[in-house]
Tab-separated table of C-alpha atoms in Angstrom:
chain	number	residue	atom	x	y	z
S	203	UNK	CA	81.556	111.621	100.449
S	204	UNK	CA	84.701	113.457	99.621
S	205	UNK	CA	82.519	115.742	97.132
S	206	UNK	CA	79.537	116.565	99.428
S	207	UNK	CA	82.508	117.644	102.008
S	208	UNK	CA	83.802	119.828	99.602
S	209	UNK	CA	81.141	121.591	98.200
S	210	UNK	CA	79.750	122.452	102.152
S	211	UNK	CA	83.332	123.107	102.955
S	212	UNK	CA	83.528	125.679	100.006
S	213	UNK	CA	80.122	127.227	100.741
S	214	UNK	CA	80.845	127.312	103.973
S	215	UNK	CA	83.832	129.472	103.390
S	216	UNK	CA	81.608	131.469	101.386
S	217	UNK	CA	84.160	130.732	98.246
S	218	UNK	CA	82.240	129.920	94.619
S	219	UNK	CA	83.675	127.941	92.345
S	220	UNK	CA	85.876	130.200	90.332
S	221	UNK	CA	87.138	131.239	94.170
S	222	UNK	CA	88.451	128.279	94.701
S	223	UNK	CA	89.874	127.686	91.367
S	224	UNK	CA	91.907	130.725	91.698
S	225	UNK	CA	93.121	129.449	94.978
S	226	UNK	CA	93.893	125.878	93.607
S	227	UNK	CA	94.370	126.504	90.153
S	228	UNK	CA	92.355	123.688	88.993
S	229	UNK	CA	89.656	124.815	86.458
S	230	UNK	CA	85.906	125.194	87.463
S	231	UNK	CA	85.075	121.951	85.509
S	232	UNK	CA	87.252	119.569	87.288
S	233	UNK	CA	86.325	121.188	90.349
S	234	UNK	CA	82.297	120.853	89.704
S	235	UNK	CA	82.627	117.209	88.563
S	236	UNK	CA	84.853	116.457	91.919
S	237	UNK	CA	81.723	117.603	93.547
S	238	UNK	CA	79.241	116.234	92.696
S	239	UNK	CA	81.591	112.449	92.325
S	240	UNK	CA	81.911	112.520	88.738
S	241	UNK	CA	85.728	112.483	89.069
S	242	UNK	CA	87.232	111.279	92.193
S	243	UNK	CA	90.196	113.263	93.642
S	244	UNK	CA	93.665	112.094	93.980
S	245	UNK	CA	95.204	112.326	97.121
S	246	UNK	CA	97.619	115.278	95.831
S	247	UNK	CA	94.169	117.207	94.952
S	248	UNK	CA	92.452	116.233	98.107
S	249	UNK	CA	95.542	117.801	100.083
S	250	UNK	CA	95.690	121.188	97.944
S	251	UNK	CA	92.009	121.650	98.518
S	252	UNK	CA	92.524	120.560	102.071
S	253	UNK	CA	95.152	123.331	102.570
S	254	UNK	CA	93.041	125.774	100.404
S	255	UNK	CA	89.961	125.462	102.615
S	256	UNK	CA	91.833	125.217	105.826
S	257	UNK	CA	89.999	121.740	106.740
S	258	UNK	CA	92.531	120.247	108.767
S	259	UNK	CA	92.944	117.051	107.046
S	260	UNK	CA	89.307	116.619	106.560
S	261	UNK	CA	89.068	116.381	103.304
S	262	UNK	CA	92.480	114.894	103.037
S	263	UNK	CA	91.024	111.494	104.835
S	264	UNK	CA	88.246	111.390	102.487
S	265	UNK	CA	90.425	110.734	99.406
S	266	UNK	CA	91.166	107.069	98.227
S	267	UNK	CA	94.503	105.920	99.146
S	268	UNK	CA	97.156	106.159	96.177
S	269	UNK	CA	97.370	102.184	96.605
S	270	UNK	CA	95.255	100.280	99.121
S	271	UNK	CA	97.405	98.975	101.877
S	272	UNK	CA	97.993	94.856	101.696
S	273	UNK	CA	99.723	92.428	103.874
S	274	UNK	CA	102.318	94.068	106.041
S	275	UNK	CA	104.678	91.538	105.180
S	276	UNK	CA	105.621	91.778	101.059
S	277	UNK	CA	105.620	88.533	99.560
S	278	UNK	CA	109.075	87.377	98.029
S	279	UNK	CA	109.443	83.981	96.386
S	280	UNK	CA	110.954	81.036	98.527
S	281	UNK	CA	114.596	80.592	97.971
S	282	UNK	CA	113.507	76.726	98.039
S	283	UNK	CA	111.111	77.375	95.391
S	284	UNK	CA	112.582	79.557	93.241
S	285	UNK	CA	115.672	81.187	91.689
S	286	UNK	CA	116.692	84.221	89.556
S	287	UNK	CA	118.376	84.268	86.650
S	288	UNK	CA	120.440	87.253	85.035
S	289	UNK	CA	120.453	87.028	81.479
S	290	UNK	CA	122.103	88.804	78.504
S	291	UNK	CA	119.958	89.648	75.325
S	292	UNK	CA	121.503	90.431	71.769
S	293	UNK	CA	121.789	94.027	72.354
S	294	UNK	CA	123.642	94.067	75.326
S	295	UNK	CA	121.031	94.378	77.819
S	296	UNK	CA	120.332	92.611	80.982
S	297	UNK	CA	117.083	91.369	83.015
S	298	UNK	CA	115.875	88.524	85.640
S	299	UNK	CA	113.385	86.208	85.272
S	300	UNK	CA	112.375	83.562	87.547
S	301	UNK	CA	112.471	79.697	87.570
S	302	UNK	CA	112.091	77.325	90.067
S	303	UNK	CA	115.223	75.401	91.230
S	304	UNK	CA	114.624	71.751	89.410
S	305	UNK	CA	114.332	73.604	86.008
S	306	UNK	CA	116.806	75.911	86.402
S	307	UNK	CA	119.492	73.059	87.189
S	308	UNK	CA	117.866	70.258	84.260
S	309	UNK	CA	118.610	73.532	81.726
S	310	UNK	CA	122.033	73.462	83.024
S	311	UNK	CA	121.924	77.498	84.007
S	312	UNK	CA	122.979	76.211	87.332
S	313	UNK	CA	126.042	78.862	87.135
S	314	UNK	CA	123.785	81.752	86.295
S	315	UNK	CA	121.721	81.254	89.395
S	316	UNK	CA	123.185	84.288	91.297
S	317	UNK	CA	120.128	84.886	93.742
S	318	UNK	CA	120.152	81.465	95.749
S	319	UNK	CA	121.464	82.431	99.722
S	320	UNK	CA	121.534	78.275	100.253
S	321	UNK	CA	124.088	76.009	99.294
S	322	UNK	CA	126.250	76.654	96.312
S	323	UNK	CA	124.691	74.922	93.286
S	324	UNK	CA	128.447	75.095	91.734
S	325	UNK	CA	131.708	73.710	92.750
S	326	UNK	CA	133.164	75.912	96.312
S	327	UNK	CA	135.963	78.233	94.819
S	328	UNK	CA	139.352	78.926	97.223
S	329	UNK	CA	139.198	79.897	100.486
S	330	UNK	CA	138.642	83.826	101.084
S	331	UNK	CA	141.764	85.293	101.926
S	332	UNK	CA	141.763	88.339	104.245
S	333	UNK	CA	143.705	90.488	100.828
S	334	UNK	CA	140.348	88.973	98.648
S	335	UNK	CA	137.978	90.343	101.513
S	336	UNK	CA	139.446	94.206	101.302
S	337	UNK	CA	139.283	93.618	97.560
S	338	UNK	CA	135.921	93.338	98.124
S	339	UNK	CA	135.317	95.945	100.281
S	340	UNK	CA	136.939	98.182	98.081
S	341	UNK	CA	134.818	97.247	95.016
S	342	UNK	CA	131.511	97.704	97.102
S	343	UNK	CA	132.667	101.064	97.764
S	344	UNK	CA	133.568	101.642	93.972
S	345	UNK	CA	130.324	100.041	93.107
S	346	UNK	CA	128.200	102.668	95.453
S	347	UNK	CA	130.355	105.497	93.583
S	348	UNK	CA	129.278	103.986	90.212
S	349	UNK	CA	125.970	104.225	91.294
S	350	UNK	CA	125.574	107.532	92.120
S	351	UNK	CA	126.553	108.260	87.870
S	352	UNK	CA	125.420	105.194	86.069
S	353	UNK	CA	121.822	104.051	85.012
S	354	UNK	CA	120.956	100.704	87.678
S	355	UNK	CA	120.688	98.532	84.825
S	356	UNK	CA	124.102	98.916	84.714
S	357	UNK	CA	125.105	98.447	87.837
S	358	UNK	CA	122.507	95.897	89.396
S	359	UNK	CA	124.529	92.662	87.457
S	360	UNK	CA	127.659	93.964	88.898
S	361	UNK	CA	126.276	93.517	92.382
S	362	UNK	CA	124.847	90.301	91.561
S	363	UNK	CA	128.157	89.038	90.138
S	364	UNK	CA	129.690	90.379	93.075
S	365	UNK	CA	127.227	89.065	95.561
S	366	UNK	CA	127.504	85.369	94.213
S	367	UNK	CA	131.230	85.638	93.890
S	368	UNK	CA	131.087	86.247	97.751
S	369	UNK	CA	128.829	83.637	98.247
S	370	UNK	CA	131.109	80.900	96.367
S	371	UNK	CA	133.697	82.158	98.498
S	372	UNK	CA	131.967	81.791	101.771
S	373	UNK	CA	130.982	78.554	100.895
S	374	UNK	CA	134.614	77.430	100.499
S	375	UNK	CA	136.158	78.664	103.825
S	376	UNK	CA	135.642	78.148	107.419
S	377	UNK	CA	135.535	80.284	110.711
S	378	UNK	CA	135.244	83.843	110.500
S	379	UNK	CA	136.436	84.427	106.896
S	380	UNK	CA	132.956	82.157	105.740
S	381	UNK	CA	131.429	84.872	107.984
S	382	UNK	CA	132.839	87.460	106.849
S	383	UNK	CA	132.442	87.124	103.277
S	384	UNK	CA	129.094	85.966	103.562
S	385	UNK	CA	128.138	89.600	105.614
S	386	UNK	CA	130.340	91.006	102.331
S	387	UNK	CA	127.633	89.314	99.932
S	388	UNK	CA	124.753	90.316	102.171
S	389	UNK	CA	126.265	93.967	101.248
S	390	UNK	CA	126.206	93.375	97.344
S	391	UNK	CA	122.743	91.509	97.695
S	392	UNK	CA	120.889	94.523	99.743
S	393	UNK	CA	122.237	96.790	97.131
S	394	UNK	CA	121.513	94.878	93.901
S	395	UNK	CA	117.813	95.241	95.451
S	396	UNK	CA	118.241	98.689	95.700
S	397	UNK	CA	119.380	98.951	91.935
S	398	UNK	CA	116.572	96.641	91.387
S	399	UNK	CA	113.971	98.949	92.496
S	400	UNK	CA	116.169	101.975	90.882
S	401	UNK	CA	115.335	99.899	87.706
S	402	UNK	CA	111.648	99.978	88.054
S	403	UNK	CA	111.285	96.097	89.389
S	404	UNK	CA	109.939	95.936	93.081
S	405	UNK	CA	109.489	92.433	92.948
S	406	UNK	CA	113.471	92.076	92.475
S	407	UNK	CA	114.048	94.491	94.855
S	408	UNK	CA	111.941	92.803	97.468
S	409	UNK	CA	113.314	89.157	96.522
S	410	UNK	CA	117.454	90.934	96.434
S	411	UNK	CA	116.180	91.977	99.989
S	412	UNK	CA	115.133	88.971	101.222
S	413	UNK	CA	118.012	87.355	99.513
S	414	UNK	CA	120.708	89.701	101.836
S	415	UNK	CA	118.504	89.246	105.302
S	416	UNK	CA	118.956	85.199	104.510
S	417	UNK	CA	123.028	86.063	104.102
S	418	UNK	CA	122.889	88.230	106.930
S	419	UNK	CA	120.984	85.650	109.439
S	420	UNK	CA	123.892	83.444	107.978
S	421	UNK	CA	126.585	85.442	108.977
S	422	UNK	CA	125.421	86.100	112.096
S	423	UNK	CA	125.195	89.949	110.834
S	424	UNK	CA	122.228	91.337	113.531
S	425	UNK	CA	122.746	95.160	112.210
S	426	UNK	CA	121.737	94.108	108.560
S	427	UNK	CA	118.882	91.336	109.781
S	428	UNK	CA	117.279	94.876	111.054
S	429	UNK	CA	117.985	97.010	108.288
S	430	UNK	CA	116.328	95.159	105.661
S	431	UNK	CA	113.349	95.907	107.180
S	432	UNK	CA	114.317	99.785	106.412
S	433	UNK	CA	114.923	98.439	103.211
S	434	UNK	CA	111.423	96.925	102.523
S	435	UNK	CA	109.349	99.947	104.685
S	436	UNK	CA	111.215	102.520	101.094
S	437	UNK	CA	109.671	99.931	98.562
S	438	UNK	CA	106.303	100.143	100.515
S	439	UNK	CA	106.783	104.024	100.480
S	440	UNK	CA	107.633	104.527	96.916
S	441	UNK	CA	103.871	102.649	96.270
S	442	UNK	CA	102.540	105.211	98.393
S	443	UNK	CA	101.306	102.095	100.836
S	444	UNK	CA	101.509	104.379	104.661
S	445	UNK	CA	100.473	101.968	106.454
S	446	UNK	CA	102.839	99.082	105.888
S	447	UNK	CA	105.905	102.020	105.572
S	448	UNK	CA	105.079	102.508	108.763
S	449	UNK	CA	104.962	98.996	110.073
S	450	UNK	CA	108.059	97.996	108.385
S	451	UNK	CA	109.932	100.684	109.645
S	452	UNK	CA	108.597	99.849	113.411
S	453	UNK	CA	109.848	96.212	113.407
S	454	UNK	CA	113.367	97.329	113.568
S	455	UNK	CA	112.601	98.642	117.038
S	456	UNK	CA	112.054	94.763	118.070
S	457	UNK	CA	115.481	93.968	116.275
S	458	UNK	CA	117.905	92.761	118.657
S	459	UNK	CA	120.720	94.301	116.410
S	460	UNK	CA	119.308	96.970	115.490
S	461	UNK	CA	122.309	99.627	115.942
S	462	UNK	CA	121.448	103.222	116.891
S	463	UNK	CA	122.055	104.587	112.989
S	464	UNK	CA	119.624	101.508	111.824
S	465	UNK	CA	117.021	102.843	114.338
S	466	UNK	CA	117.693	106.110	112.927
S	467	UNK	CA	117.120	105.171	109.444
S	468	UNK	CA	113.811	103.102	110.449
S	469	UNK	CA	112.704	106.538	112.496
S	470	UNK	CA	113.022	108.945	109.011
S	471	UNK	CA	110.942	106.053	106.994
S	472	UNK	CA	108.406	105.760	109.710
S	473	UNK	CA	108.083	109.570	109.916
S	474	UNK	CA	107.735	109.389	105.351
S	475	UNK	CA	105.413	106.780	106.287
S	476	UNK	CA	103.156	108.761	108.900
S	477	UNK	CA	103.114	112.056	106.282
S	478	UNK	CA	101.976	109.590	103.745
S	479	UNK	CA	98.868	109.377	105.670
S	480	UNK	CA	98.882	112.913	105.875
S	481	UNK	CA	99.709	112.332	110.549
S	482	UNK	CA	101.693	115.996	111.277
S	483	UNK	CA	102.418	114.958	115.124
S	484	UNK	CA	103.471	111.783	114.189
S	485	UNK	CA	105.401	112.035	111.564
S	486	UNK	CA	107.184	115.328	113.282
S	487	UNK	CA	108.220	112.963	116.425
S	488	UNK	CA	109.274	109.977	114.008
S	489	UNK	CA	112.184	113.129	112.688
S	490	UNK	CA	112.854	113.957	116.221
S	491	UNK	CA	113.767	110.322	116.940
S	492	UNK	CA	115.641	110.511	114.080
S	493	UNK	CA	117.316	113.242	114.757
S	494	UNK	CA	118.566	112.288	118.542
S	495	UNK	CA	119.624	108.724	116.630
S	496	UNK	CA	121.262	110.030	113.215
S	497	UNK	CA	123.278	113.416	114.474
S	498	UNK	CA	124.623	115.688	111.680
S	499	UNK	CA	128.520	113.605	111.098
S	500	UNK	CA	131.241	115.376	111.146
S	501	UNK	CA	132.975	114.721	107.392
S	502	UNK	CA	131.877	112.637	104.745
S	503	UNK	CA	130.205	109.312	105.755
S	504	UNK	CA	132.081	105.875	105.035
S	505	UNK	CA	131.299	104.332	101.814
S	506	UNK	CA	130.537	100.786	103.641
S	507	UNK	CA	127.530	102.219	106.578
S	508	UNK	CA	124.193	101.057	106.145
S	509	UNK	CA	122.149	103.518	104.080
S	510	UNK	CA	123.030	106.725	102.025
S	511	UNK	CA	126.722	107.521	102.214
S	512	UNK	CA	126.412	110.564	99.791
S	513	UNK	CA	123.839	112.132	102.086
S	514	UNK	CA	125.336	113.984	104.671
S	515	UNK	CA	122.124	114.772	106.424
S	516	UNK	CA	119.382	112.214	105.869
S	517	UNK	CA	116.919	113.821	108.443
S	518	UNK	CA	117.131	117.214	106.827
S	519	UNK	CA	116.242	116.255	103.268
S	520	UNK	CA	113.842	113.425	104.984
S	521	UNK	CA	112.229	116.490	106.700
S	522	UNK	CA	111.295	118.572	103.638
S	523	UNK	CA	110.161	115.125	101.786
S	524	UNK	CA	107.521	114.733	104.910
S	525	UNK	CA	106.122	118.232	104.349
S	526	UNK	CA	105.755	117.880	100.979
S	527	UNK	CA	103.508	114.615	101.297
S	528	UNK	CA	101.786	116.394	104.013
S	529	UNK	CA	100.626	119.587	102.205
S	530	UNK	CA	102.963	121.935	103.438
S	531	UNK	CA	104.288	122.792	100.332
S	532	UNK	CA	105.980	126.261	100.981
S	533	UNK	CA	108.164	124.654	104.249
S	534	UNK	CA	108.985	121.893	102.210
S	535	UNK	CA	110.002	123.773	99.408
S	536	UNK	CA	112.250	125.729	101.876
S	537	UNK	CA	114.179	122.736	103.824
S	538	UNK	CA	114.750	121.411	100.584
S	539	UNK	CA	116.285	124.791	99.034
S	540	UNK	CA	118.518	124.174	102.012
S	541	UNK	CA	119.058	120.822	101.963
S	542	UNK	CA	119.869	120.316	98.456
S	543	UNK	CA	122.455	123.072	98.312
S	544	UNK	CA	124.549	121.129	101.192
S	545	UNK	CA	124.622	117.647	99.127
S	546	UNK	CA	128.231	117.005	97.396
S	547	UNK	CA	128.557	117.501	93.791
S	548	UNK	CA	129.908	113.865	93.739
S	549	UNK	CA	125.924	112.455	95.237
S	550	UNK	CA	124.456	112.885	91.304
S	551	UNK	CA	121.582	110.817	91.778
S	552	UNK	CA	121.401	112.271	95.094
S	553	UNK	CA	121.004	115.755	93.806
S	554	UNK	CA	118.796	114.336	91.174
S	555	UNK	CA	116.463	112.475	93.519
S	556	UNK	CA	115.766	115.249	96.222
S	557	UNK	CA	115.798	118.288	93.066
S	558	UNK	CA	112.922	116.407	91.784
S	559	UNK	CA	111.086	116.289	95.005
S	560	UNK	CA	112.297	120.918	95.538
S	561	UNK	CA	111.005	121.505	92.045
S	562	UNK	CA	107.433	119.454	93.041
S	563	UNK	CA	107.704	121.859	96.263
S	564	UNK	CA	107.873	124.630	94.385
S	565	UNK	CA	105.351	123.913	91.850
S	566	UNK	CA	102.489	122.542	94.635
S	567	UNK	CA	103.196	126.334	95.949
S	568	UNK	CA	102.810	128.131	93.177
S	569	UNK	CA	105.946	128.744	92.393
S	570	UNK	CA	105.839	127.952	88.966
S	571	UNK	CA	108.589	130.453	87.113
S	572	UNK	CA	110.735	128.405	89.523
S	573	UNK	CA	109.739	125.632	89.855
S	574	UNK	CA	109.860	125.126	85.627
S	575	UNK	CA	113.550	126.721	85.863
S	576	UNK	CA	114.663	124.091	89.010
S	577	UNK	CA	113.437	121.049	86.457
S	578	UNK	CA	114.859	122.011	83.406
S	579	UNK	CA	118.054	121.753	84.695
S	580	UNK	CA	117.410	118.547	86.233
S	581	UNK	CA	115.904	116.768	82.931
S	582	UNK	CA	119.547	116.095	81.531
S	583	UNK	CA	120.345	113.896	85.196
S	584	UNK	CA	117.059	112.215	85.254
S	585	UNK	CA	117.641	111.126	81.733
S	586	UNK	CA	121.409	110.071	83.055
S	587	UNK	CA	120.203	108.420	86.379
S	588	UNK	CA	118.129	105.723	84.643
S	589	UNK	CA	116.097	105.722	87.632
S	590	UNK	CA	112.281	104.512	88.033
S	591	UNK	CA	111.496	106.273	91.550
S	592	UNK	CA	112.812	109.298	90.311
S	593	UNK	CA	110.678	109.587	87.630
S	594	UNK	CA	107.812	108.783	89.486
S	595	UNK	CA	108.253	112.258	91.143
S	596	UNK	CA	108.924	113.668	87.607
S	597	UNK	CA	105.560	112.370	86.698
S	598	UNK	CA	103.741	113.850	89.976
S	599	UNK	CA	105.505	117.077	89.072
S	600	UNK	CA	104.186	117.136	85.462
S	601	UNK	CA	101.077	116.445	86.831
S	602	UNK	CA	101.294	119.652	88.889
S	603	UNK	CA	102.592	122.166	86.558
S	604	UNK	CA	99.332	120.338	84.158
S	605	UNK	CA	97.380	123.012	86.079
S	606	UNK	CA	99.276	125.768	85.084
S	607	UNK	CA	99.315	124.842	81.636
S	608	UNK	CA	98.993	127.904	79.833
S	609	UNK	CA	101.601	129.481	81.809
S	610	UNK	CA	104.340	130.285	79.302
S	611	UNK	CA	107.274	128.506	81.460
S	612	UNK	CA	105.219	125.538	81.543
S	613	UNK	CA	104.293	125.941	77.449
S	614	UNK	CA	108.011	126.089	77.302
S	615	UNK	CA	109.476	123.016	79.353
S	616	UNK	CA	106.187	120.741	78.615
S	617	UNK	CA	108.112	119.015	75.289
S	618	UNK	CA	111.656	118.208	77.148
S	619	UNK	CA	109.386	117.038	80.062
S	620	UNK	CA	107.310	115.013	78.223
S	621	UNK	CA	110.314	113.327	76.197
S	622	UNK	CA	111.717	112.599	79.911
S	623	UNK	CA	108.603	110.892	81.029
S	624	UNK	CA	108.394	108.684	77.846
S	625	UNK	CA	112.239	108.057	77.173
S	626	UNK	CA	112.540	104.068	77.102
C-alpha cells in the first residue's frame, strides 16, 4: 500500500527517483525497495516523504505505527498480588524485582518491601510531627534538584526510601497528619516512577504510578488521583502508542480534582499525543487549551507543583516537540531555538532533554552543520543524565544524520555518538 502510494505520488509529481532522493536524502536504493514493499518505511520516513511530496498526511497514514496501540488502560501488578523489592548488588548498584506478598514476607524481606500502598508490613514508627512533615517537604524539593544532575538510578531508591518512610509514618498517626504524610509519600512514589522510567523500566514506572494514585485516593489527595493519569498518558507517549496518549490524557477531564494546572498538563500530552498520529488541528487546539490553562508564571515555579518545576514554559517547548512529530521540522526547530535558550542553567536534564529533541529538528531539516554542532555539545549531559528517554531521541537523531553520512560533520561526530548510544 504505502509503496504503490509512493511511487504514483512521485510520478505524479513528475519527480524520478534520484529527484526525490535529493529532496529526502535517502539513497535511490532504499527508496526503490520502499516501493515496491521490499523495506517497509518507518513512520519518521513516511513523514519526510510525506512533506517532500506535499501529500497531506497521505502517505503518513499508510506507515505502520511505531508500536501498535493496546489496552488503554496499562497493566500494573496488584498491590495484593505483588510487591517490589529494591535490592543492592556487590558493586553498589541498585534494581527491583518483583515477588508476590507470601514469599516476600516467608524470606523475611518484609522491611525491603518499599512499593506496598496497604498496610505497613513492619512495626508503625512515631507519629508525624508537623517539624518531620516540612522535613519532608524540603527533601522532596532537594530530591527534584538532585534529579535534574544525577543519573535516576541514583536517585529512584532515594524516593523509594523516602516514599516508605512516609508511609510508616502515616500509618502511625491519626487525623490530618496520617493525611498529610500519606499525600507526602504519594509525592515520592509518583516521582520514583518518573526516575523509574528515566532508568529505562516502564513497567516500574507504571507500577510507582499506580503505587502514588493508591496513596493519593488514601489521602483524600483529588489533584494527584488526576494527575497520574498525565503521568501514565508520557509513558504511553515515550512508546510512541497515540492513541492511548491521547486517552490517558482525556480522563483527567472526568477527574473531579482535576485542578486547572493538571488539566493543563493533560491538554500538552493530549496535543504530543494527537501529533503522534500525525492530527495538525487537533493537536494545535490540545496547545491552545493548554495555553488558556498553564499561563506563562511569573518567577520560577515551586519545587512541590505537580509536573516540571524547572520548566518555565511547558507549552512552548511542548509546542516545538508537536511539530517535530508532525513533520514540520523547520517550525519545530525554531520554537525550540527559542524555547531552549529561556530554560535555567540549573534545569540540566531539562536542557538535555529538549536539546536532543532541537538538534533532531535541525537534522530532519537539513540542517546538518548544525544540527552535528547542537549534539556534540550535548553528548557530555546525555552521558551525565543517565537517562533512557533521552537517549531514545539520541538514537532517532543518529538515525537521521545516518542519511547524511558522508557529510564530513557527521564523519566527524559519528564515533562520540555512537559511544553515547552504546555506553552501559
Amino acid at each position: 500500500m504505502f509503496g504503490a502510494e509512493l511511487r504514483r505520488r512521485r510520478q505524479e509529481a513528475r519527480m524520478s527517483l534520484a529527484d526525490l532522493s535529493g529532496v529526502t536524502h535517502y539513497s535511490k536504493g532504499y527508496l526503490s525497495k520502499l516501493e515496491t514493499g521490499a523495506k517497509p518505511p518507518t513512520s519518521e520516513t513516511a513523514v519526510i516523504c510525506d512533506n517532500a511530496l506535499d501529500a497531506g498526511g497521505a502517505l503518513r497514514a499508510l506507515a505502520p505505527s511505531r508500536t501498535p496501540s493496546g489496552d488503554p488502560e496499562p497493566k500494573v501488578p496488584s498491590h495484593s498480588q505483588e510487591v517490589w523489592i529494591l535490592r543492592m548488588e556487590a558493586d553498589g548498584s541498585t534494581e527491583f524485582s518483583g515477588m508476590d506478598r507470601r514469599t516476600a514476607l516467608s524470606a523475611g524481606a518484609a522491611s525491603l518491601v518499599t512499593a506496598a500502598a496497604g498496610p505497613s508490613p513492619v512495626s508503625p514508627a512515631s507519629p508525624a510531627s508537623p517539624e518531620t512533615l516540612v522535613w519532608f517537604r524540603e527533601q522532596f524539593a532537594a530530591l527534584r534538584a538532585l534529579g535534574q544532575r544525577a543519573a535516576p538510578r541514583v536517585v529512584l531508591p532515594l524516593a523509594v526510601a523516602q516514599a516508605n518512610a512516609l508511609r510508616q509514618l502515616a500509618a502511625g498517626t491519626n487525623g490530618r497528619s496520617a493525611e498529610e504524610a500519606l499525600g507526602l509519600a504519594a509525592r515520592f512514589a509518583e516521582y520514583a516512577g518518573w526516575m523509574a522510567q528515566e532508568a529505562g523500566d516502564d513497567s516500574a514506572a507504571l507500577w510507582w504510578t499506580d503505587t502514588a494514585a493508591t496513596m493519593a485516593a488514601t489521602a483524600g489527595d483529588r489533584e494527584m488521583c488526576a494527575y497520574v493519569h498525565v503521568r501514565r498518558a508520557l509513558v504511553a507517549m515515550y512508546a510512541h502508542d497515540g492513541a492511548r496518549t491521547i486517552g490517558l490524557a482525556e480522563r483527567v477531564r472526568s477527574e473531579p480534582g482535576a485542578s486547572a494546572r493538571v488539566l493543563g498538563l493533560a491538554a500538552k500530552r493530549e496535543a504530543q499525543g494527537h501529533a503522534l498520529v500525525g492530527d495538525l488541528v487537533s493537536s494545535e487546539r490540545a496547545l491552545e487549551r493548554a495555553r488558556e490553562l498553564l499561563p506563562v508564571p511569573k518567577g520560577t515555579p515551586s519545587p512541590h507543583v505537580l509536573g516540571s518545576s524547572h520548566v518555565a514554559d511547558p507549552v512552548g517547548v511542548a509546542r516545538g516537540w508537536c511539530l517535530v512529530d508532525l513533520g514540520r521540522f523547520e517550525e519545530g526547530a525554531r520554537v525550540l531555538d527559542e524555547e531552549v535558550a529561556r530554560l535555567p542553567e540549573s534545569a540540566v536534564r531539562a536542557r538535555t532533554r529538549f536539546g536532543v529533541r532541537r538538534a533532531l529538528a535541525h537534522a530532519l531539516a537539513g540542517e546538518v552543520d548544525h544540527a552535528c554542532a547542537l549534539t556534540g555539545e550535548l553528548l557530555d549531559g546525555v552521558a551525565a543524565s543517565g537517562s533512557a528517554t533521552v537517549t531514545a531521541d539520541l538514537r532517532r537523531l543518529s538515525q537521521a544524520l545516518t542519511r547524511y553520512h558522508g557529510h564530513g560533520a557527521v564523519r566527524d561526530l559519528s564515533p562520540r555518538l555512537v559511544a553515547a548510544l552504546h555506553r552501559p
